[in-house]
Amino acid sequence: MNAAARGLAAALPRRRRFADLPAMIFQSPHPPITVPEQSFSDYLLGSLGERRDKPAFIEGPSGRVVTYGQLRDQARAAARGLATRGLGRGGVVAICSPNLPEYATAFLAAGMAGGCNTTLNPLSTDDELVSQLNDSGARWFITVPPLLERARAVAARTGIEEIFVFGAAEGATAFADLIADGTKDGSDAEPAGIRDSAEDLLTLPYSSGTTGVSKGVMLTHRNLVANIEQFSAIGLVEPDDVVLAVLPFFHIYGMVVVMSGALKAGATVVTMPRFDLEEFLGAIQQYRATCLYLVPPIVLGLAKHPAVDDYDLSSVNWIMSGAAPLGEEIALACQDRIGCRVFQGYGLTEASPVTHVCFGESVDADKIGTIGPTIPSTEMMIVDLESGEALGPGGEGEVWVRGPQVMKGYLGNPEATAATVDAEGWLHTGDVGRADEDGYVTIVDRAKELIKYKGYQVAPAELEDLLLSHPAVADVAVIPVADEEAGEIPKACVVRAGDVSGEEIMRYVAERVAPQKKVRAVEFLEEIPKSASGKILRRFLVARERAASS
């Protein structure tokens, strides 16, 4: 554990117990932060000092280095190039790429020019890409040569005006040429950029929220600056750290916590374009990675896979797991095998994303299964699902959070926004948890219907709509099934209208969705349980599944 982490652990308050507080609002045990009123790029890179010649990124497979100075200069030049093409306030740039150093350059450039990014999953289907591009109103598309053919196909169905590629490929503008366009006037200044950090959007990731189809989550410069300031105050990453970026930058966890948080700390980020266990282990060993931000399936691999014994992982100071619940047994097994502490954090796209972190050398062993207390300047309530009453320590209810990191809202969807963030600013997470007397939270269930497959959100309603388009499906409900490797997998409970097999059902879905959304189990039922109003009683199916597997 590094010095900052030890100092933080010692500073964690043990005197103030939430059971002693009369109000049912849980306050963070950490001192509040002041949110800098800066643009995102100024906050991360405004003053480089001695960092100018330090590696900001190392491309893992090749060892190619991009320094902090190169990152800032190239981002400013790309921003000027985008500005000459019309990008400004309200404009949207789409990025569809694996993790590369240039991903950060493009992400920063769009914000510097006053526009925002929408980040796309390269594994999405063409229809899913088209839907996000049209909903976000993106006019520029940045990708890599292997994805160019797909990019051109989806661009033809959207408002995309120009495609850029990292590298070079016929039929698209090289991103390097965009940078060159921005240096023609000899200026190294940043474009005029944003007007109001609290109002101007920086990024527009897509989330299913607590249910339903994906929606554009409007996150401002201030949202992300606030969240990085909040979790940085806990002392996670230091300037001499090497952070291995295996989590995708298109996901809010990789985008903000891994990529942006490490840059703010002045650390070095090693990028991996995809996850392969042995390549991942080799990169830890080669680059002496000190900090690992992971998801539960990778933690499981570290705990159990025999290949781990073939690599030197002694450089790792700590592992932080997020995006889905991590079982206590797996966390302890990973700790014992790797020889470092394993912690958990919690958040959601709508909160930029972090709201809770369990971190510090003195964190008690019995806290390892928790997501910790709220981060600085974040309040929490545990709200009874039936009565709406705010509960105290030990009570189980929906976790509500409030703080400067909470989204501006869902793009073009005021109804969904109002259903998720109430008039008092409370974000209703859809997860059920309980807080102990120290404010450490354990997530025990979910009120929302999302399935978490390897940390990815899978909306049952989306799969149900798709399955109902099959002529042999009369009715269907999709539920989560526990899986040791993936966390949860989608299972379809189907009422047949004709002759169809489970394999046919799974193939039908697989041909139409991204890999993480595939239905991986099918059960045929005579009837789907529903309420008087016609709503699927998913909890009965989930309880039935749990009873059958116990």
Coordinates of C-alpha atoms in Angstrom, one line a residue:
M1 CA 0.0 0.0 0.0
N2 CA 1.4 3.4 -1.0
A3 CA 2.0 6.2 1.5
A4 CA -1.1 8.2 0.4
A5 CA -3.3 5.1 0.9
R6 CA -1.9 4.5 4.4
G7 CA -2.4 8.2 5.3
L8 CA -6.0 8.0 4.0
A9 CA -6.7 4.8 6.0
A10 CA -5.4 6.4 9.2
A11 CA -7.7 9.4 8.5
L12 CA -10.9 7.4 8.0
P13 CA -13.1 8.5 10.8
R14 CA -14.1 5.9 13.3
R15 CA -15.5 8.3 15.9
R16 CA -18.6 9.4 14.1
R17 CA -21.1 6.6 13.9
F18 CA -24.2 7.0 11.8
A19 CA -26.3 5.2 14.4
D20 CA -25.7 8.3 16.6
L21 CA -27.1 10.7 14.0
P22 CA -30.8 11.7 14.2
A23 CA -31.3 12.2 10.5
M24 CA -31.6 9.3 8.1
I25 CA -29.4 11.0 5.5
F26 CA -26.0 9.3 5.6
Q27 CA -23.1 11.8 5.1
S28 CA -19.7 11.0 3.7
P29 CA -17.1 10.3 6.4
H30 CA -14.6 12.2 4.2
P31 CA -14.2 16.0 4.2
P32 CA -16.2 17.8 1.5
I33 CA -14.4 18.9 -1.7
T34 CA -14.7 22.2 -3.6
V35 CA -15.4 21.6 -7.3
P36 CA -13.0 23.5 -9.5
E37 CA -14.9 25.7 -12.0
Q38 CA -12.8 24.6 -14.9
S39 CA -13.2 22.9 -18.2
F40 CA -12.4 19.2 -18.1
S41 CA -9.2 19.6 -20.2
D42 CA -7.9 22.5 -18.1
Y43 CA -8.6 20.5 -15.0
L44 CA -6.6 17.5 -16.2
L45 CA -3.9 19.1 -18.3
G46 CA -4.0 22.9 -17.7
S47 CA -0.6 23.0 -15.9
L48 CA 1.8 20.2 -16.8
G49 CA 4.9 21.4 -15.0
E50 CA 7.4 18.5 -14.7
R51 CA 4.9 16.1 -16.3
R52 CA 5.4 17.5 -19.8
D53 CA 8.0 14.8 -20.7
K54 CA 6.6 12.1 -18.6
P55 CA 4.7 9.2 -20.3
A56 CA 1.0 9.7 -20.0
F57 CA 0.2 6.6 -22.1
I58 CA 2.1 3.5 -23.1
E59 CA 0.5 1.4 -25.8
G60 CA 0.8 -2.0 -24.2
P61 CA 1.3 -4.3 -27.2
S62 CA 3.9 -2.1 -28.9
G63 CA 5.4 -0.1 -26.1
R64 CA 4.8 3.2 -27.9
V65 CA 4.9 6.2 -25.6
V66 CA 2.8 9.4 -25.6
T67 CA 4.0 12.0 -23.1
Y68 CA 1.8 14.4 -21.3
G69 CA 3.1 17.3 -23.4
Q70 CA 2.3 15.4 -26.6
L71 CA -1.1 14.5 -25.3
R72 CA -2.1 18.1 -24.6
D73 CA -0.5 19.5 -27.8
Q74 CA -2.1 16.9 -30.0
A75 CA -5.5 17.3 -28.3
R76 CA -5.4 21.0 -28.8
A77 CA -4.5 20.7 -32.4
A78 CA -7.2 18.1 -33.0
A79 CA -9.7 20.4 -31.3
R80 CA -8.8 23.3 -33.6
G81 CA -9.1 20.9 -36.6
L82 CA -12.6 19.8 -35.4
A83 CA -13.6 23.5 -34.8
T84 CA -12.7 24.3 -38.4
R85 CA -15.1 21.6 -39.4
G86 CA -17.9 23.1 -37.4
L87 CA -17.7 21.4 -34.0
G88 CA -18.8 23.7 -31.2
R89 CA -21.2 23.9 -28.4
G90 CA -23.9 21.3 -28.9
G91 CA -21.9 19.3 -31.5
V92 CA -21.3 15.6 -30.9
V93 CA -18.3 13.4 -31.9
A94 CA -18.7 9.6 -31.8
I95 CA -15.7 7.5 -30.8
C96 CA -15.8 3.8 -31.6
S97 CA -12.4 2.2 -30.9
P98 CA -10.5 -0.2 -28.6
N99 CA -8.2 1.3 -26.0
L100 CA -5.4 3.3 -27.6
P101 CA -3.5 6.4 -26.4
E102 CA -5.3 8.4 -29.2
Y103 CA -8.6 7.6 -27.6
A104 CA -7.8 10.1 -24.9
T105 CA -6.6 12.6 -27.4
A106 CA -9.9 12.5 -29.3
F107 CA -12.0 12.5 -26.1
L108 CA -10.2 15.6 -24.9
A109 CA -10.2 17.3 -28.3
A110 CA -14.0 17.2 -28.6
G111 CA -14.4 18.9 -25.2
M112 CA -11.7 21.5 -25.9
A113 CA -13.6 22.5 -29.0
G114 CA -16.8 23.0 -27.0
G115 CA -18.5 19.8 -28.2
C116 CA -19.1 16.5 -26.5
N117 CA -18.3 12.8 -27.1
T118 CA -20.6 9.9 -27.4
T119 CA -18.6 6.7 -26.9
L120 CA -19.6 3.5 -28.7
N121 CA -19.0 -0.1 -27.9
P122 CA -17.2 -1.7 -30.9
L123 CA -19.1 -4.9 -30.3
S124 CA -22.5 -3.3 -30.8
T125 CA -24.5 -4.4 -33.8
D126 CA -24.9 -2.0 -36.8
D127 CA -28.5 -1.3 -35.7
E128 CA -27.4 -0.4 -32.2
L129 CA -24.7 1.9 -33.5
V130 CA -27.2 3.6 -35.8
S131 CA -29.6 4.1 -33.0
Q132 CA -27.0 5.8 -30.7
L133 CA -25.6 7.9 -33.5
N134 CA -29.1 9.2 -34.5
D135 CA -30.3 9.7 -31.0
S136 CA -27.1 11.7 -30.0
G137 CA -27.0 13.7 -33.2
A138 CA -23.4 12.8 -33.9
R139 CA -21.8 14.4 -37.0
W140 CA -18.3 13.1 -36.8
F141 CA -17.1 9.5 -36.3
I142 CA -13.7 8.4 -35.1
T143 CA -12.7 4.8 -35.3
V144 CA -9.8 2.4 -36.3
P145 CA -9.1 0.8 -39.7
P146 CA -10.5 -2.6 -38.9
L147 CA -13.9 -1.1 -38.1
L148 CA -13.9 1.3 -41.1
E149 CA -16.2 -0.7 -43.3
R150 CA -18.8 -0.9 -40.5
A151 CA -18.4 2.8 -39.8
R152 CA -19.1 3.7 -43.4
A153 CA -22.2 1.4 -43.4
V154 CA -23.7 3.0 -40.3
A155 CA -22.7 6.5 -41.3
A156 CA -24.8 6.1 -44.5
R157 CA -27.8 5.7 -42.2
T158 CA -27.1 8.6 -39.9
G159 CA -26.1 12.3 -39.9
I160 CA -22.3 11.5 -39.9
E161 CA -20.4 14.0 -42.1
E162 CA -16.9 12.8 -41.8
I163 CA -15.1 9.7 -40.6
F164 CA -11.6 9.8 -39.0
V165 CA -9.4 6.8 -38.3
F166 CA -6.5 6.3 -35.8
G167 CA -3.9 5.3 -38.3
A168 CA -4.6 5.4 -42.0
A169 CA -7.1 3.8 -44.3
E170 CA -8.5 4.6 -47.7
G171 CA -11.9 6.3 -47.6
A172 CA -11.4 8.1 -44.3
T173 CA -9.5 11.0 -42.9
A174 CA -6.4 10.1 -40.9
F175 CA -6.7 11.4 -37.3
A176 CA -3.1 12.6 -37.8
D177 CA -4.2 14.8 -40.6
L178 CA -6.9 16.3 -38.4
I179 CA -4.1 17.1 -35.9
A180 CA -2.0 18.6 -38.8
D181 CA -4.9 20.7 -39.9
G182 CA -5.0 22.2 -36.4
T183 CA -1.3 23.2 -36.5
K184 CA -1.4 25.1 -39.8
D185 CA -1.7 28.5 -38.2
G186 CA 1.1 27.9 -35.9
S187 CA -1.1 28.3 -32.8
D188 CA -0.8 26.0 -29.8
A189 CA -3.7 27.5 -28.0
E190 CA -6.9 25.7 -27.0
P191 CA -10.1 26.7 -28.9
A192 CA -12.6 29.0 -27.1
G193 CA -14.3 25.9 -25.8
I194 CA -17.1 25.9 -23.2
R195 CA -19.1 28.7 -21.7
D196 CA -20.5 27.1 -18.6
S197 CA -18.9 24.0 -17.0
A198 CA -22.1 23.2 -15.2
E199 CA -24.2 23.3 -18.3
D200 CA -22.0 22.3 -21.3
L201 CA -21.9 18.6 -22.0
L202 CA -18.6 16.8 -22.1
T203 CA -19.8 13.2 -22.8
L204 CA -22.9 11.4 -23.7
P205 CA -22.6 7.7 -22.8
Y206 CA -25.6 5.5 -23.1
S207 CA -27.2 3.6 -20.2
S208 CA -30.4 1.6 -19.7
G209 CA -30.9 3.4 -16.3
T210 CA -33.0 1.2 -14.1
T211 CA -34.9 -0.4 -16.9
G212 CA -35.8 -0.1 -20.6
V213 CA -33.8 0.9 -23.6
S214 CA -30.5 2.8 -23.6
K215 CA -30.7 6.5 -23.1
G216 CA -28.1 9.2 -23.5
V217 CA -26.7 10.3 -20.1
M218 CA -25.9 14.0 -20.2
L219 CA -22.7 14.5 -18.2
T220 CA -21.2 18.0 -18.0
H221 CA -17.6 19.2 -17.6
R222 CA -18.5 19.9 -14.0
N223 CA -19.9 16.4 -13.4
L224 CA -16.7 14.7 -14.4
V225 CA -14.4 17.3 -12.7
A226 CA -16.4 16.9 -9.5
N227 CA -16.3 13.1 -9.6
I228 CA -12.6 12.9 -10.3
E229 CA -12.0 15.4 -7.5
Q230 CA -14.1 13.3 -5.2
F231 CA -12.5 10.0 -5.7
S232 CA -9.0 11.5 -6.0
A233 CA -9.4 12.9 -2.5
I234 CA -9.5 9.3 -1.3
G235 CA -5.9 8.8 -2.5
L236 CA -6.3 6.0 -4.9
V237 CA -3.6 6.8 -7.6
E238 CA -0.3 8.7 -7.2
P239 CA 2.0 10.2 -9.7
D240 CA 4.5 7.3 -9.6
D241 CA 1.8 4.7 -10.3
V242 CA 1.4 2.6 -13.4
V243 CA -2.3 1.9 -14.2
L244 CA -3.1 -0.9 -16.5
A245 CA -6.1 0.1 -18.6
V246 CA -7.8 -3.2 -19.6
L247 CA -11.4 -1.9 -19.0
P248 CA -12.7 -0.2 -22.1
F249 CA -12.6 3.6 -22.4
F250 CA -16.1 3.6 -24.0
H251 CA -17.5 2.4 -20.6
I252 CA -17.9 5.1 -17.9
Y253 CA -15.7 3.1 -15.5
G254 CA -12.8 3.0 -18.0
M255 CA -13.4 6.5 -19.3
V256 CA -13.5 8.4 -16.0
V257 CA -12.0 6.3 -13.2
V258 CA -9.2 4.6 -15.2
M259 CA -8.3 7.0 -18.1
S260 CA -9.2 10.4 -16.6
G261 CA -8.5 9.7 -12.9
A262 CA -5.0 8.5 -13.7
L263 CA -4.2 11.5 -15.9
K264 CA -5.3 13.8 -13.1
A265 CA -3.0 12.1 -10.8
G266 CA -0.1 12.3 -13.2
A267 CA 0.3 8.6 -13.4
T268 CA 1.2 6.5 -16.5
V269 CA -1.6 4.5 -18.2
V270 CA -0.8 1.3 -20.1
T271 CA -3.5 0.6 -22.7
M272 CA -4.7 -2.8 -23.7
P273 CA -7.0 -3.0 -26.8
R274 CA -8.7 -6.2 -25.6
F275 CA -8.8 -8.5 -22.7
D276 CA -6.8 -11.8 -22.9
L277 CA -5.8 -13.2 -19.5
E278 CA -2.2 -14.1 -20.4
E279 CA -1.6 -10.8 -22.3
F280 CA -3.1 -9.0 -19.3
L281 CA -0.8 -10.9 -16.9
G282 CA 2.2 -10.3 -19.2
A283 CA 1.5 -6.6 -19.3
I284 CA 1.4 -6.4 -15.5
Q285 CA 4.8 -8.1 -15.3
Q286 CA 6.4 -6.2 -18.2
Y287 CA 5.3 -2.7 -17.2
R288 CA 5.3 -3.3 -13.4
A289 CA 1.7 -2.2 -13.0
T290 CA 0.9 -0.9 -9.5
C291 CA -2.9 -0.3 -9.7
L292 CA -5.5 -2.6 -11.3
Y293 CA -9.1 -1.4 -11.9
L294 CA -11.0 -4.5 -12.7
V295 CA -14.4 -6.2 -12.9
P296 CA -15.4 -9.3 -11.0
P297 CA -14.8 -11.8 -13.8
I298 CA -11.2 -10.7 -14.0
V299 CA -10.8 -10.8 -10.3
L300 CA -12.2 -14.4 -10.4
G301 CA -9.5 -15.2 -13.0
L302 CA -6.8 -13.9 -10.8
A303 CA -8.1 -16.0 -7.9
K304 CA -8.4 -19.3 -9.8
H305 CA -6.7 -19.5 -13.2
P306 CA -3.6 -21.6 -13.2
A307 CA -1.8 -19.2 -15.6
V308 CA -1.5 -16.6 -12.8
D309 CA 1.3 -18.6 -11.2
D310 CA 3.5 -18.2 -14.3
Y311 CA 3.8 -14.4 -13.9
D312 CA 5.4 -11.9 -11.5
L313 CA 2.6 -9.8 -10.1
S314 CA 4.5 -8.4 -7.1
S315 CA 4.3 -4.8 -8.4
V316 CA 0.6 -4.6 -7.7
N317 CA -0.3 -2.5 -4.7
W318 CA -4.0 -2.9 -4.8
I319 CA -7.0 -4.1 -6.9
M320 CA -10.2 -2.1 -7.2
S321 CA -13.3 -4.0 -8.4
G322 CA -16.4 -2.3 -9.7
A323 CA -19.3 -2.4 -12.3
A324 CA -20.9 -5.4 -10.6
P325 CA -20.9 -7.0 -7.1
L326 CA -17.8 -8.9 -6.1
G327 CA -18.3 -11.9 -3.8
E328 CA -16.4 -11.8 -0.5
E329 CA -15.0 -15.3 -1.0
I330 CA -13.6 -14.4 -4.4
A331 CA -12.1 -11.1 -3.1
L332 CA -10.4 -13.0 -0.2
A333 CA -9.1 -15.7 -2.5
C334 CA -7.6 -13.0 -4.9
Q335 CA -6.0 -11.2 -2.0
D336 CA -4.4 -14.3 -0.7
R337 CA -3.1 -15.3 -4.1
I338 CA -1.8 -12.0 -5.4
G339 CA -0.7 -10.6 -2.1
C340 CA -2.4 -7.3 -2.2
R341 CA -5.6 -5.8 -0.9
V342 CA -8.8 -6.1 -3.0
F343 CA -11.3 -3.3 -2.6
Q344 CA -14.7 -2.5 -4.1
G345 CA -16.3 0.7 -5.4
Y346 CA -19.8 1.4 -6.7
G347 CA -21.3 3.8 -9.1
L348 CA -23.5 4.2 -12.2
T349 CA -23.2 6.0 -15.4
E350 CA -25.8 8.6 -14.2
A351 CA -23.4 9.5 -11.4
S352 CA -20.3 10.0 -13.5
P353 CA -19.9 7.2 -12.1
V354 CA -18.5 6.9 -8.6
T355 CA -20.6 7.3 -5.4
H356 CA -19.0 4.8 -3.0
V357 CA -15.5 3.5 -2.4
C358 CA -14.1 1.0 0.1
F359 CA -10.4 1.8 0.3
G360 CA -7.6 2.0 2.8
E361 CA -5.1 -0.3 4.5
S362 CA -6.9 -0.1 7.8
V363 CA -10.3 -1.1 6.4
D364 CA -11.5 -4.0 8.5
A365 CA -11.5 -7.5 7.0
D366 CA -15.3 -7.7 7.6
K367 CA -15.8 -4.7 5.2
I368 CA -14.3 -6.5 2.2
G369 CA -17.7 -7.4 0.9
T370 CA -19.0 -3.8 1.0
I371 CA -18.7 -1.0 -1.4
G372 CA -17.7 1.3 1.4
P373 CA -19.1 4.7 2.4
T374 CA -20.0 7.5 0.1
I375 CA -17.2 9.5 -1.4
P376 CA -16.7 13.2 -0.4
S377 CA -19.6 15.6 -0.9
T378 CA -22.0 12.7 -1.6
E379 CA -25.1 12.0 0.5
M380 CA -27.1 8.8 0.7
M381 CA -30.4 7.5 1.8
I382 CA -31.6 3.9 2.2
V383 CA -35.3 4.0 1.2
D384 CA -37.8 1.3 2.0
L385 CA -39.3 0.0 -1.2
E386 CA -42.8 -0.2 0.1
S387 CA -43.2 2.7 2.5
G388 CA -40.8 5.2 1.0
E389 CA -39.3 5.7 4.5
A390 CA -35.7 6.6 4.9
L391 CA -34.0 3.8 6.9
G392 CA -31.2 3.8 9.4
P393 CA -28.3 1.4 9.8
G394 CA -29.2 -2.2 9.2
G395 CA -32.3 -1.4 7.2
E396 CA -32.6 -2.7 3.6
G397 CA -33.9 -0.5 0.9
E398 CA -33.1 1.3 -2.4
V399 CA -29.9 3.3 -2.4
W400 CA -30.4 6.9 -3.2
V401 CA -27.5 9.3 -3.7
R402 CA -27.1 13.0 -4.1
G403 CA -24.0 15.1 -5.1
P404 CA -22.3 17.2 -7.8
Q405 CA -21.5 14.2 -9.9
V406 CA -25.2 13.4 -10.6
M407 CA -26.1 13.7 -14.3
K408 CA -27.8 16.7 -15.9
G409 CA -30.5 14.2 -17.2
Y410 CA -31.3 11.9 -20.0
L411 CA -31.0 13.4 -23.5
G412 CA -34.4 14.3 -24.9
N413 CA -36.2 12.3 -22.2
P414 CA -37.6 14.4 -19.4
E415 CA -39.9 11.6 -18.2
A416 CA -37.1 9.1 -17.7
T417 CA -35.0 11.9 -16.1
A418 CA -37.8 12.7 -13.6
A419 CA -38.3 9.0 -12.8
T420 CA -34.6 8.6 -12.0
V421 CA -33.6 12.0 -10.3
D422 CA -36.3 13.5 -8.1
A423 CA -37.0 17.1 -7.5
E424 CA -34.7 17.2 -4.5
G425 CA -31.8 15.9 -6.6
W426 CA -31.8 12.3 -5.3
L427 CA -30.6 9.8 -7.8
H428 CA -32.6 6.6 -7.4
T429 CA -30.0 3.9 -8.2
G430 CA -32.3 0.9 -8.4
D431 CA -30.0 -1.2 -6.2
V432 CA -31.1 -2.5 -2.8
G433 CA -28.5 -2.2 0.0
R434 CA -28.0 -1.7 3.7
A435 CA -25.6 0.4 5.6
D436 CA -23.8 -0.6 8.8
E437 CA -23.2 1.8 11.7
D438 CA -20.1 3.1 10.0
G439 CA -21.9 3.9 6.7
Y440 CA -20.4 1.0 4.8
V441 CA -22.9 -0.3 2.3
T442 CA -23.6 -3.8 1.2
I443 CA -25.5 -4.3 -2.1
V444 CA -27.9 -7.1 -1.4
D445 CA -30.3 -7.1 -4.4
R446 CA -31.7 -4.8 -7.0
A447 CA -35.0 -3.1 -7.5
K448 CA -34.0 -2.3 -11.0
E449 CA -34.3 -4.9 -13.7
L450 CA -30.9 -4.7 -15.3
I451 CA -28.8 -7.8 -15.7
K452 CA -25.0 -7.3 -15.1
Y453 CA -23.1 -9.5 -17.5
K454 CA -19.4 -9.1 -16.9
G455 CA -20.1 -5.5 -15.8
Y456 CA -22.1 -4.6 -18.9
Q457 CA -25.8 -3.5 -18.5
V458 CA -28.3 -5.8 -20.2
A459 CA -31.9 -4.5 -20.2
P460 CA -34.4 -7.4 -20.1
A461 CA -37.1 -5.2 -21.8
E462 CA -34.9 -4.8 -24.8
L463 CA -34.4 -8.6 -25.2
E464 CA -38.1 -9.2 -24.5
D465 CA -39.1 -6.9 -27.3
L466 CA -36.7 -8.6 -29.6
L467 CA -37.9 -12.1 -28.7
L468 CA -41.6 -11.2 -29.1
S469 CA -40.8 -10.5 -32.8
H470 CA -40.1 -14.2 -33.2
P471 CA -43.2 -15.9 -34.7
A472 CA -42.9 -18.9 -32.4
V473 CA -42.8 -16.8 -29.2
A474 CA -46.2 -15.9 -27.6
D475 CA -44.8 -14.3 -24.4
V476 CA -41.5 -14.0 -22.7
A477 CA -39.7 -12.7 -19.6
V478 CA -35.9 -12.3 -19.3
I479 CA -34.3 -12.7 -15.9
P480 CA -30.8 -12.8 -14.5
V481 CA -29.2 -16.1 -13.5
A482 CA -26.1 -16.2 -11.3
D483 CA -22.9 -17.2 -13.0
E484 CA -19.5 -17.6 -11.4
E485 CA -17.6 -16.2 -14.3
A486 CA -19.9 -13.6 -15.7
G487 CA -21.7 -12.5 -12.6
E488 CA -25.1 -12.9 -14.2
I489 CA -26.3 -14.2 -17.5
P490 CA -29.6 -13.4 -19.3
K491 CA -32.2 -16.3 -19.3
A492 CA -35.3 -16.2 -21.4
C493 CA -38.5 -17.7 -19.9
V494 CA -40.6 -18.4 -23.0
V495 CA -44.2 -19.2 -23.7
R496 CA -44.3 -20.9 -27.1
A497 CA -46.7 -20.0 -29.9
G498 CA -45.2 -22.7 -32.2
D499 CA -42.5 -25.3 -32.5
V500 CA -39.1 -23.8 -31.5
S501 CA -36.1 -25.0 -29.5
G502 CA -34.1 -23.2 -26.9
E503 CA -31.1 -23.3 -29.3
E504 CA -33.1 -21.6 -32.0
I505 CA -34.2 -18.9 -29.5
M506 CA -30.6 -18.2 -28.5
R507 CA -29.4 -18.1 -32.1
Y508 CA -32.2 -15.7 -33.1
V509 CA -31.1 -13.2 -30.4
A510 CA -27.4 -13.7 -30.9
E511 CA -27.7 -12.7 -34.6
R512 CA -29.3 -9.4 -33.6
V513 CA -27.5 -8.1 -30.5
A514 CA -24.0 -7.3 -29.2
P515 CA -22.3 -10.4 -27.6
Q516 CA -22.9 -9.3 -24.0
K517 CA -26.6 -9.2 -24.6
K518 CA -27.0 -12.8 -25.8
V519 CA -29.5 -15.0 -24.2
R520 CA -27.5 -17.9 -22.7
A521 CA -30.3 -20.0 -21.2
V522 CA -33.9 -20.7 -22.2
E523 CA -36.8 -22.3 -20.2
F524 CA -40.2 -22.9 -21.6
L525 CA -43.2 -22.1 -19.4
E526 CA -47.0 -22.3 -19.8
E527 CA -47.5 -18.8 -18.5
I528 CA -45.5 -15.6 -17.5
P529 CA -46.6 -14.3 -14.1
K530 CA -48.0 -10.8 -14.3
S531 CA -49.7 -8.2 -12.2
A532 CA -53.2 -7.1 -12.6
S533 CA -51.9 -4.2 -14.7
G534 CA -50.0 -6.6 -17.0
K535 CA -46.5 -5.9 -15.6
I536 CA -44.2 -8.9 -15.6
L537 CA -43.7 -10.2 -12.0
R538 CA -40.0 -10.8 -12.6
R539 CA -39.2 -11.2 -8.9
F540 CA -41.3 -14.4 -8.8
L541 CA -39.3 -15.9 -11.7
V542 CA -36.0 -14.9 -10.1
A543 CA -37.0 -16.4 -6.7
R544 CA -38.1 -19.6 -8.5
E545 CA -34.7 -19.7 -10.3
R546 CA -32.8 -19.2 -7.0
A547 CA -34.8 -21.9 -5.3
A548 CA -34.1 -24.4 -8.1
S549 CA -30.4 -23.7 -8.0
S550 CA -29.9 -23.9 -4.3

